[in-house]
Amino acid sequence: MVMDINEIREYLPHRYPFLLVDRVTELALGESIVAYKNVSINEPFFNGHFPHHPIMPGVLVIEALAQACGILGFKTVNKLPADGYVYYLVGSDNVRFKRPVMPGDQLVLRADVIREKRGIWKFACRATVAGELACEAEIICAERKVA
């Protein structure tokens, strides 16, 4: 284990029901991160998406990947939300969904840095379930100081 939920909460400002990273298993500063989200039927979005065939909304799969990217960015530059910084999801390119994510799945989130310039980060991301590709995307995040 590289980061448990307590340390993750130091690096992400998100809280229930929007904290979508449960554990970080690999982290190479400035290079890559591997994390996961345990998908439970108790997630609030399953009440309406879809009641008789629950699947995790694709936008939340992208959000989970973006949160993993934020952890990697924060850890790399040694900053914290408590210091007044935030990583915004500012773009996604080449997004493809390959399989639905359902209750009981463990969603493995991987992000590799493509480049960083003046606080703008671009990542190559993949979300898998049991080794099977669920989603791939290029995600762009921007580091910003907030008041």
mmCIF file with all atom_site columns, C-alpha atoms in Angstrom:
data_model
loop_
_atom_site.group_PDB
_atom_site.id
_atom_site.type_symbol
_atom_site.label_atom_id
_atom_site.label_alt_id
_atom_site.label_comp_id
_atom_site.label_asym_id
_atom_site.label_entity_id
_atom_site.label_seq_id
_atom_site.pdbx_PDB_ins_code
_atom_site.Cartn_x
_atom_site.Cartn_y
_atom_site.Cartn_z
_atom_site.occupancy
_atom_site.B_iso_or_equiv
_atom_site.pdbx_formal_charge
_atom_site.auth_seq_id
_atom_site.auth_comp_id
_atom_site.auth_asym_id
_atom_site.auth_atom_id
_atom_site.pdbx_PDB_model_num
ATOM 1   C CA . MET A 1 1   ? 0.000   0.000  0.000   1.00 0.00 ? 1   MET A CA 1
ATOM 2   C CA . VAL A 1 2   ? 1.353   3.402  -0.981  1.00 0.00 ? 2   VAL A CA 1
ATOM 3   C CA . MET A 1 3   ? -1.502  5.654  0.242   1.00 0.00 ? 3   MET A CA 1
ATOM 4   C CA . ASP A 1 4   ? -4.519  4.713  2.348   1.00 0.00 ? 4   ASP A CA 1
ATOM 5   C CA . ILE A 1 5   ? -7.770  6.671  2.498   1.00 0.00 ? 5   ILE A CA 1
ATOM 6   C CA . ASN A 1 6   ? -6.530  8.903  5.322   1.00 0.00 ? 6   ASN A CA 1
ATOM 7   C CA . GLU A 1 7   ? -3.555  10.131 3.294   1.00 0.00 ? 7   GLU A CA 1
ATOM 8   C CA . ILE A 1 8   ? -5.677  10.403 0.132   1.00 0.00 ? 8   ILE A CA 1
ATOM 9   C CA . ARG A 1 9   ? -8.006  12.770 2.027   1.00 0.00 ? 9   ARG A CA 1
ATOM 10  C CA . GLU A 1 10  ? -4.998  15.038 2.672   1.00 0.00 ? 10  GLU A CA 1
ATOM 11  C CA . TYR A 1 11  ? -4.317  15.283 -1.078  1.00 0.00 ? 11  TYR A CA 1
ATOM 12  C CA . LEU A 1 12  ? -7.889  15.512 -2.408  1.00 0.00 ? 12  LEU A CA 1
ATOM 13  C CA . PRO A 1 13  ? -10.412 18.105 -1.247  1.00 0.00 ? 13  PRO A CA 1
ATOM 14  C CA . HIS A 1 14  ? -13.327 15.830 -2.281  1.00 0.00 ? 14  HIS A CA 1
ATOM 15  C CA . ARG A 1 15  ? -15.567 14.230 0.321   1.00 0.00 ? 15  ARG A CA 1
ATOM 16  C CA . TYR A 1 16  ? -18.558 11.866 0.291   1.00 0.00 ? 16  TYR A CA 1
ATOM 17  C CA . PRO A 1 17  ? -20.232 11.251 -2.060  1.00 0.00 ? 17  PRO A CA 1
ATOM 18  C CA . PHE A 1 18  ? -17.613 12.610 -4.456  1.00 0.00 ? 18  PHE A CA 1
ATOM 19  C CA . LEU A 1 19  ? -14.358 11.106 -3.199  1.00 0.00 ? 19  LEU A CA 1
ATOM 20  C CA . LEU A 1 20  ? -13.764 8.403  -5.825  1.00 0.00 ? 20  LEU A CA 1
ATOM 21  C CA . VAL A 1 21  ? -10.315 7.023  -4.947  1.00 0.00 ? 21  VAL A CA 1
ATOM 22  C CA . ASP A 1 22  ? -10.069 4.432  -2.166  1.00 0.00 ? 22  ASP A CA 1
ATOM 23  C CA . ARG A 1 23  ? -6.384  3.492  -2.268  1.00 0.00 ? 23  ARG A CA 1
ATOM 24  C CA . VAL A 1 24  ? -3.181  4.243  -4.162  1.00 0.00 ? 24  VAL A CA 1
ATOM 25  C CA . THR A 1 25  ? -1.074  1.157  -4.860  1.00 0.00 ? 25  THR A CA 1
ATOM 26  C CA . GLU A 1 26  ? 1.724   2.626  -7.005  1.00 0.00 ? 26  GLU A CA 1
ATOM 27  C CA . LEU A 1 27  ? 3.133   6.131  -7.295  1.00 0.00 ? 27  LEU A CA 1
ATOM 28  C CA . ALA A 1 28  ? 6.163   7.387  -9.221  1.00 0.00 ? 28  ALA A CA 1
ATOM 29  C CA . LEU A 1 29  ? 6.483   11.142 -8.706  1.00 0.00 ? 29  LEU A CA 1
ATOM 30  C CA . GLY A 1 30  ? 6.205   13.046 -11.976 1.00 0.00 ? 30  GLY A CA 1
ATOM 31  C CA . GLU A 1 31  ? 5.515   9.833  -13.877 1.00 0.00 ? 31  GLU A CA 1
ATOM 32  C CA . SER A 1 32  ? 2.540   7.659  -12.970 1.00 0.00 ? 32  SER A CA 1
ATOM 33  C CA . ILE A 1 33  ? -0.033  6.533  -10.434 1.00 0.00 ? 33  ILE A CA 1
ATOM 34  C CA . VAL A 1 34  ? -2.132  3.399  -9.957  1.00 0.00 ? 34  VAL A CA 1
ATOM 35  C CA . ALA A 1 35  ? -5.119  3.604  -7.628  1.00 0.00 ? 35  ALA A CA 1
ATOM 36  C CA . TYR A 1 36  ? -8.485  1.971  -7.254  1.00 0.00 ? 36  TYR A CA 1
ATOM 37  C CA . LYS A 1 37  ? -12.123 2.620  -6.454  1.00 0.00 ? 37  LYS A CA 1
ATOM 38  C CA . ASN A 1 38  ? -14.252 -0.148 -4.956  1.00 0.00 ? 38  ASN A CA 1
ATOM 39  C CA . VAL A 1 39  ? -17.645 0.223  -6.594  1.00 0.00 ? 39  VAL A CA 1
ATOM 40  C CA . SER A 1 40  ? -20.484 -0.562 -4.177  1.00 0.00 ? 40  SER A CA 1
ATOM 41  C CA . ILE A 1 41  ? -24.247 -0.822 -4.720  1.00 0.00 ? 41  ILE A CA 1
ATOM 42  C CA . ASN A 1 42  ? -24.482 1.744  -1.893  1.00 0.00 ? 42  ASN A CA 1
ATOM 43  C CA . GLU A 1 43  ? -23.172 4.513  -4.187  1.00 0.00 ? 43  GLU A CA 1
ATOM 44  C CA . PRO A 1 44  ? -25.865 7.202  -4.362  1.00 0.00 ? 44  PRO A CA 1
ATOM 45  C CA . PHE A 1 45  ? -25.830 7.405  -8.173  1.00 0.00 ? 45  PHE A CA 1
ATOM 46  C CA . PHE A 1 46  ? -27.042 3.808  -8.542  1.00 0.00 ? 46  PHE A CA 1
ATOM 47  C CA . ASN A 1 47  ? -30.517 4.838  -7.315  1.00 0.00 ? 47  ASN A CA 1
ATOM 48  C CA . GLY A 1 48  ? -31.145 6.490  -10.658 1.00 0.00 ? 48  GLY A CA 1
ATOM 49  C CA . HIS A 1 49  ? -28.489 5.085  -13.033 1.00 0.00 ? 49  HIS A CA 1
ATOM 50  C CA . PHE A 1 50  ? -30.161 2.639  -13.640 1.00 0.00 ? 50  PHE A CA 1
ATOM 51  C CA . PRO A 1 51  ? -32.449 1.156  -10.967 1.00 0.00 ? 51  PRO A CA 1
ATOM 52  C CA . HIS A 1 52  ? -32.882 -2.220 -12.720 1.00 0.00 ? 52  HIS A CA 1
ATOM 53  C CA . HIS A 1 53  ? -29.419 -2.373 -14.328 1.00 0.00 ? 53  HIS A CA 1
ATOM 54  C CA . PRO A 1 54  ? -27.005 -0.299 -12.210 1.00 0.00 ? 54  PRO A CA 1
ATOM 55  C CA . ILE A 1 55  ? -23.905 1.019  -13.984 1.00 0.00 ? 55  ILE A CA 1
ATOM 56  C CA . MET A 1 56  ? -21.451 3.688  -12.874 1.00 0.00 ? 56  MET A CA 1
ATOM 57  C CA . PRO A 1 57  ? -21.940 6.847  -14.956 1.00 0.00 ? 57  PRO A CA 1
ATOM 58  C CA . GLY A 1 58  ? -19.107 7.380  -17.435 1.00 0.00 ? 58  GLY A CA 1
ATOM 59  C CA . VAL A 1 59  ? -18.566 10.937 -16.247 1.00 0.00 ? 59  VAL A CA 1
ATOM 60  C CA . LEU A 1 60  ? -17.806 9.554  -12.776 1.00 0.00 ? 60  LEU A CA 1
ATOM 61  C CA . VAL A 1 61  ? -15.277 7.111  -14.219 1.00 0.00 ? 61  VAL A CA 1
ATOM 62  C CA . ILE A 1 62  ? -13.581 10.152 -15.809 1.00 0.00 ? 62  ILE A CA 1
ATOM 63  C CA . GLU A 1 63  ? -13.845 12.019 -12.490 1.00 0.00 ? 63  GLU A CA 1
ATOM 64  C CA . ALA A 1 64  ? -12.208 9.089  -10.652 1.00 0.00 ? 64  ALA A CA 1
ATOM 65  C CA . LEU A 1 65  ? -9.348  9.142  -13.166 1.00 0.00 ? 65  LEU A CA 1
ATOM 66  C CA . ALA A 1 66  ? -9.034  12.931 -12.758 1.00 0.00 ? 66  ALA A CA 1
ATOM 67  C CA . GLN A 1 67  ? -8.852  12.545 -8.970  1.00 0.00 ? 67  GLN A CA 1
ATOM 68  C CA . ALA A 1 68  ? -6.009  10.044 -9.361  1.00 0.00 ? 68  ALA A CA 1
ATOM 69  C CA . CYS A 1 69  ? -4.295  12.587 -11.639 1.00 0.00 ? 69  CYS A CA 1
ATOM 70  C CA . GLY A 1 70  ? -4.774  15.257 -8.955  1.00 0.00 ? 70  GLY A CA 1
ATOM 71  C CA . ILE A 1 71  ? -3.098  13.079 -6.337  1.00 0.00 ? 71  ILE A CA 1
ATOM 72  C CA . LEU A 1 72  ? -0.128  12.509 -8.644  1.00 0.00 ? 72  LEU A CA 1
ATOM 73  C CA . GLY A 1 73  ? 0.137   16.234 -9.374  1.00 0.00 ? 73  GLY A CA 1
ATOM 74  C CA . PHE A 1 74  ? -0.107  17.271 -5.711  1.00 0.00 ? 74  PHE A CA 1
ATOM 75  C CA . LYS A 1 75  ? 2.429   14.653 -4.591  1.00 0.00 ? 75  LYS A CA 1
ATOM 76  C CA . THR A 1 76  ? 4.841   15.570 -7.399  1.00 0.00 ? 76  THR A CA 1
ATOM 77  C CA . VAL A 1 77  ? 4.903   19.308 -6.601  1.00 0.00 ? 77  VAL A CA 1
ATOM 78  C CA . ASN A 1 78  ? 4.618   18.725 -2.829  1.00 0.00 ? 78  ASN A CA 1
ATOM 79  C CA . LYS A 1 79  ? 1.509   20.850 -2.315  1.00 0.00 ? 79  LYS A CA 1
ATOM 80  C CA . LEU A 1 80  ? -1.777  20.199 -0.520  1.00 0.00 ? 80  LEU A CA 1
ATOM 81  C CA . PRO A 1 81  ? -5.348  21.469 -0.766  1.00 0.00 ? 81  PRO A CA 1
ATOM 82  C CA . ALA A 1 82  ? -4.842  22.711 2.823   1.00 0.00 ? 82  ALA A CA 1
ATOM 83  C CA . ASP A 1 83  ? -2.176  25.072 1.422   1.00 0.00 ? 83  ASP A CA 1
ATOM 84  C CA . GLY A 1 84  ? -4.837  26.643 -0.802  1.00 0.00 ? 84  GLY A CA 1
ATOM 85  C CA . TYR A 1 85  ? -4.256  24.655 -4.005  1.00 0.00 ? 85  TYR A CA 1
ATOM 86  C CA . VAL A 1 86  ? -6.670  22.724 -6.177  1.00 0.00 ? 86  VAL A CA 1
ATOM 87  C CA . TYR A 1 87  ? -6.436  20.698 -9.381  1.00 0.00 ? 87  TYR A CA 1
ATOM 88  C CA . TYR A 1 88  ? -9.264  21.399 -11.798 1.00 0.00 ? 88  TYR A CA 1
ATOM 89  C CA . LEU A 1 89  ? -10.321 18.972 -14.502 1.00 0.00 ? 89  LEU A CA 1
ATOM 90  C CA . VAL A 1 90  ? -10.112 21.290 -17.520 1.00 0.00 ? 90  VAL A CA 1
ATOM 91  C CA . GLY A 1 91  ? -10.301 18.886 -20.444 1.00 0.00 ? 91  GLY A CA 1
ATOM 92  C CA . SER A 1 92  ? -10.553 15.365 -21.730 1.00 0.00 ? 92  SER A CA 1
ATOM 93  C CA . ASP A 1 93  ? -9.668  14.087 -25.172 1.00 0.00 ? 93  ASP A CA 1
ATOM 94  C CA . ASN A 1 94  ? -10.036 10.762 -26.953 1.00 0.00 ? 94  ASN A CA 1
ATOM 95  C CA . VAL A 1 95  ? -12.440 9.409  -24.328 1.00 0.00 ? 95  VAL A CA 1
ATOM 96  C CA . ARG A 1 96  ? -13.644 5.890  -25.019 1.00 0.00 ? 96  ARG A CA 1
ATOM 97  C CA . PHE A 1 97  ? -15.780 3.606  -22.865 1.00 0.00 ? 97  PHE A CA 1
ATOM 98  C CA . LYS A 1 98  ? -15.264 -0.100 -23.507 1.00 0.00 ? 98  LYS A CA 1
ATOM 99  C CA . ARG A 1 99  ? -17.305 -1.869 -20.807 1.00 0.00 ? 99  ARG A CA 1
ATOM 100 C CA . PRO A 1 100 ? -19.778 -0.879 -18.095 1.00 0.00 ? 100 PRO A CA 1
ATOM 101 C CA . VAL A 1 101 ? -18.639 -0.544 -14.484 1.00 0.00 ? 101 VAL A CA 1
ATOM 102 C CA . MET A 1 102 ? -21.071 -2.223 -12.099 1.00 0.00 ? 102 MET A CA 1
ATOM 103 C CA . PRO A 1 103 ? -21.542 -2.752 -8.367  1.00 0.00 ? 103 PRO A CA 1
ATOM 104 C CA . GLY A 1 104 ? -18.968 -5.192 -7.034  1.00 0.00 ? 104 GLY A CA 1
ATOM 105 C CA . ASP A 1 105 ? -16.282 -4.107 -9.511  1.00 0.00 ? 105 ASP A CA 1
ATOM 106 C CA . GLN A 1 106 ? -12.909 -2.814 -8.445  1.00 0.00 ? 106 GLN A CA 1
ATOM 107 C CA . LEU A 1 107 ? -12.080 0.017  -10.825 1.00 0.00 ? 107 LEU A CA 1
ATOM 108 C CA . VAL A 1 108 ? -8.312  0.266  -11.279 1.00 0.00 ? 108 VAL A CA 1
ATOM 109 C CA . LEU A 1 109 ? -7.222  3.780  -12.224 1.00 0.00 ? 109 LEU A CA 1
ATOM 110 C CA . ARG A 1 110 ? -3.917  4.391  -13.999 1.00 0.00 ? 110 ARG A CA 1
ATOM 111 C CA . ALA A 1 111 ? -2.541  7.740  -15.120 1.00 0.00 ? 111 ALA A CA 1
ATOM 112 C CA . ASP A 1 112 ? 0.783   8.433  -16.823 1.00 0.00 ? 112 ASP A CA 1
ATOM 113 C CA . VAL A 1 113 ? 2.110   11.969 -17.223 1.00 0.00 ? 113 VAL A CA 1
ATOM 114 C CA . ILE A 1 114 ? 2.360   13.018 -20.856 1.00 0.00 ? 114 ILE A CA 1
ATOM 115 C CA . ARG A 1 115 ? 3.605   16.519 -20.024 1.00 0.00 ? 115 ARG A CA 1
ATOM 116 C CA . GLU A 1 116 ? 3.427   19.390 -17.546 1.00 0.00 ? 116 GLU A CA 1
ATOM 117 C CA . LYS A 1 117 ? 3.914   23.046 -18.374 1.00 0.00 ? 117 LYS A CA 1
ATOM 118 C CA . ARG A 1 118 ? 3.211   25.999 -16.062 1.00 0.00 ? 118 ARG A CA 1
ATOM 119 C CA . GLY A 1 119 ? 0.797   24.042 -13.886 1.00 0.00 ? 119 GLY A CA 1
ATOM 120 C CA . ILE A 1 120 ? -1.120  22.453 -16.785 1.00 0.00 ? 120 ILE A CA 1
ATOM 121 C CA . TRP A 1 121 ? -0.824  18.675 -16.769 1.00 0.00 ? 121 TRP A CA 1
ATOM 122 C CA . LYS A 1 122 ? -1.787  16.183 -19.468 1.00 0.00 ? 122 LYS A CA 1
ATOM 123 C CA . PHE A 1 123 ? -2.179  12.512 -18.568 1.00 0.00 ? 123 PHE A CA 1
ATOM 124 C CA . ALA A 1 124 ? -2.782  9.279  -20.480 1.00 0.00 ? 124 ALA A CA 1
ATOM 125 C CA . CYS A 1 125 ? -5.388  7.437  -18.414 1.00 0.00 ? 125 CYS A CA 1
ATOM 126 C CA . ARG A 1 126 ? -6.888  3.962  -18.322 1.00 0.00 ? 126 ARG A CA 1
ATOM 127 C CA . ALA A 1 127 ? -9.556  2.490  -16.058 1.00 0.00 ? 127 ALA A CA 1
ATOM 128 C CA . THR A 1 128 ? -9.795  -1.286 -15.928 1.00 0.00 ? 128 THR A CA 1
ATOM 129 C CA . VAL A 1 129 ? -11.876 -3.933 -14.186 1.00 0.00 ? 129 VAL A CA 1
ATOM 130 C CA . ALA A 1 130 ? -10.293 -7.361 -13.686 1.00 0.00 ? 130 ALA A CA 1
ATOM 131 C CA . GLY A 1 131 ? -7.701  -6.486 -16.335 1.00 0.00 ? 131 GLY A CA 1
ATOM 132 C CA . GLU A 1 132 ? -10.350 -5.521 -18.894 1.00 0.00 ? 132 GLU A CA 1
ATOM 133 C CA . LEU A 1 133 ? -10.340 -1.967 -20.267 1.00 0.00 ? 133 LEU A CA 1
ATOM 134 C CA . ALA A 1 134 ? -13.387 0.011  -19.110 1.00 0.00 ? 134 ALA A CA 1
ATOM 135 C CA . CYS A 1 135 ? -12.318 3.510  -20.178 1.00 0.00 ? 135 CYS A CA 1
ATOM 136 C CA . GLU A 1 136 ? -9.369  5.311  -21.705 1.00 0.00 ? 136 GLU A CA 1
ATOM 137 C CA . ALA A 1 137 ? -8.835  9.046  -22.038 1.00 0.00 ? 137 ALA A CA 1
ATOM 138 C CA . GLU A 1 138 ? -6.344  11.852 -22.107 1.00 0.00 ? 138 GLU A CA 1
ATOM 139 C CA . ILE A 1 139 ? -7.107  14.121 -19.162 1.00 0.00 ? 139 ILE A CA 1
ATOM 140 C CA . ILE A 1 140 ? -5.945  17.695 -18.688 1.00 0.00 ? 140 ILE A CA 1
ATOM 141 C CA . CYS A 1 141 ? -5.762  19.214 -15.197 1.00 0.00 ? 141 CYS A CA 1
ATOM 142 C CA . ALA A 1 142 ? -4.742  22.698 -14.082 1.00 0.00 ? 142 ALA A CA 1
ATOM 143 C CA . GLU A 1 143 ? -3.151  23.509 -10.739 1.00 0.00 ? 143 GLU A CA 1
ATOM 144 C CA . ARG A 1 144 ? -4.523  26.724 -9.250  1.00 0.00 ? 144 ARG A CA 1
ATOM 145 C CA . LYS A 1 145 ? -4.126  28.684 -6.044  1.00 0.00 ? 145 LYS A CA 1
ATOM 146 C CA . VAL A 1 146 ? -7.500  29.470 -4.486  1.00 0.00 ? 146 VAL A CA 1
ATOM 147 C CA . ALA A 1 147 ? -8.348  32.100 -1.897  1.00 0.00 ? 147 ALA A CA 1
#
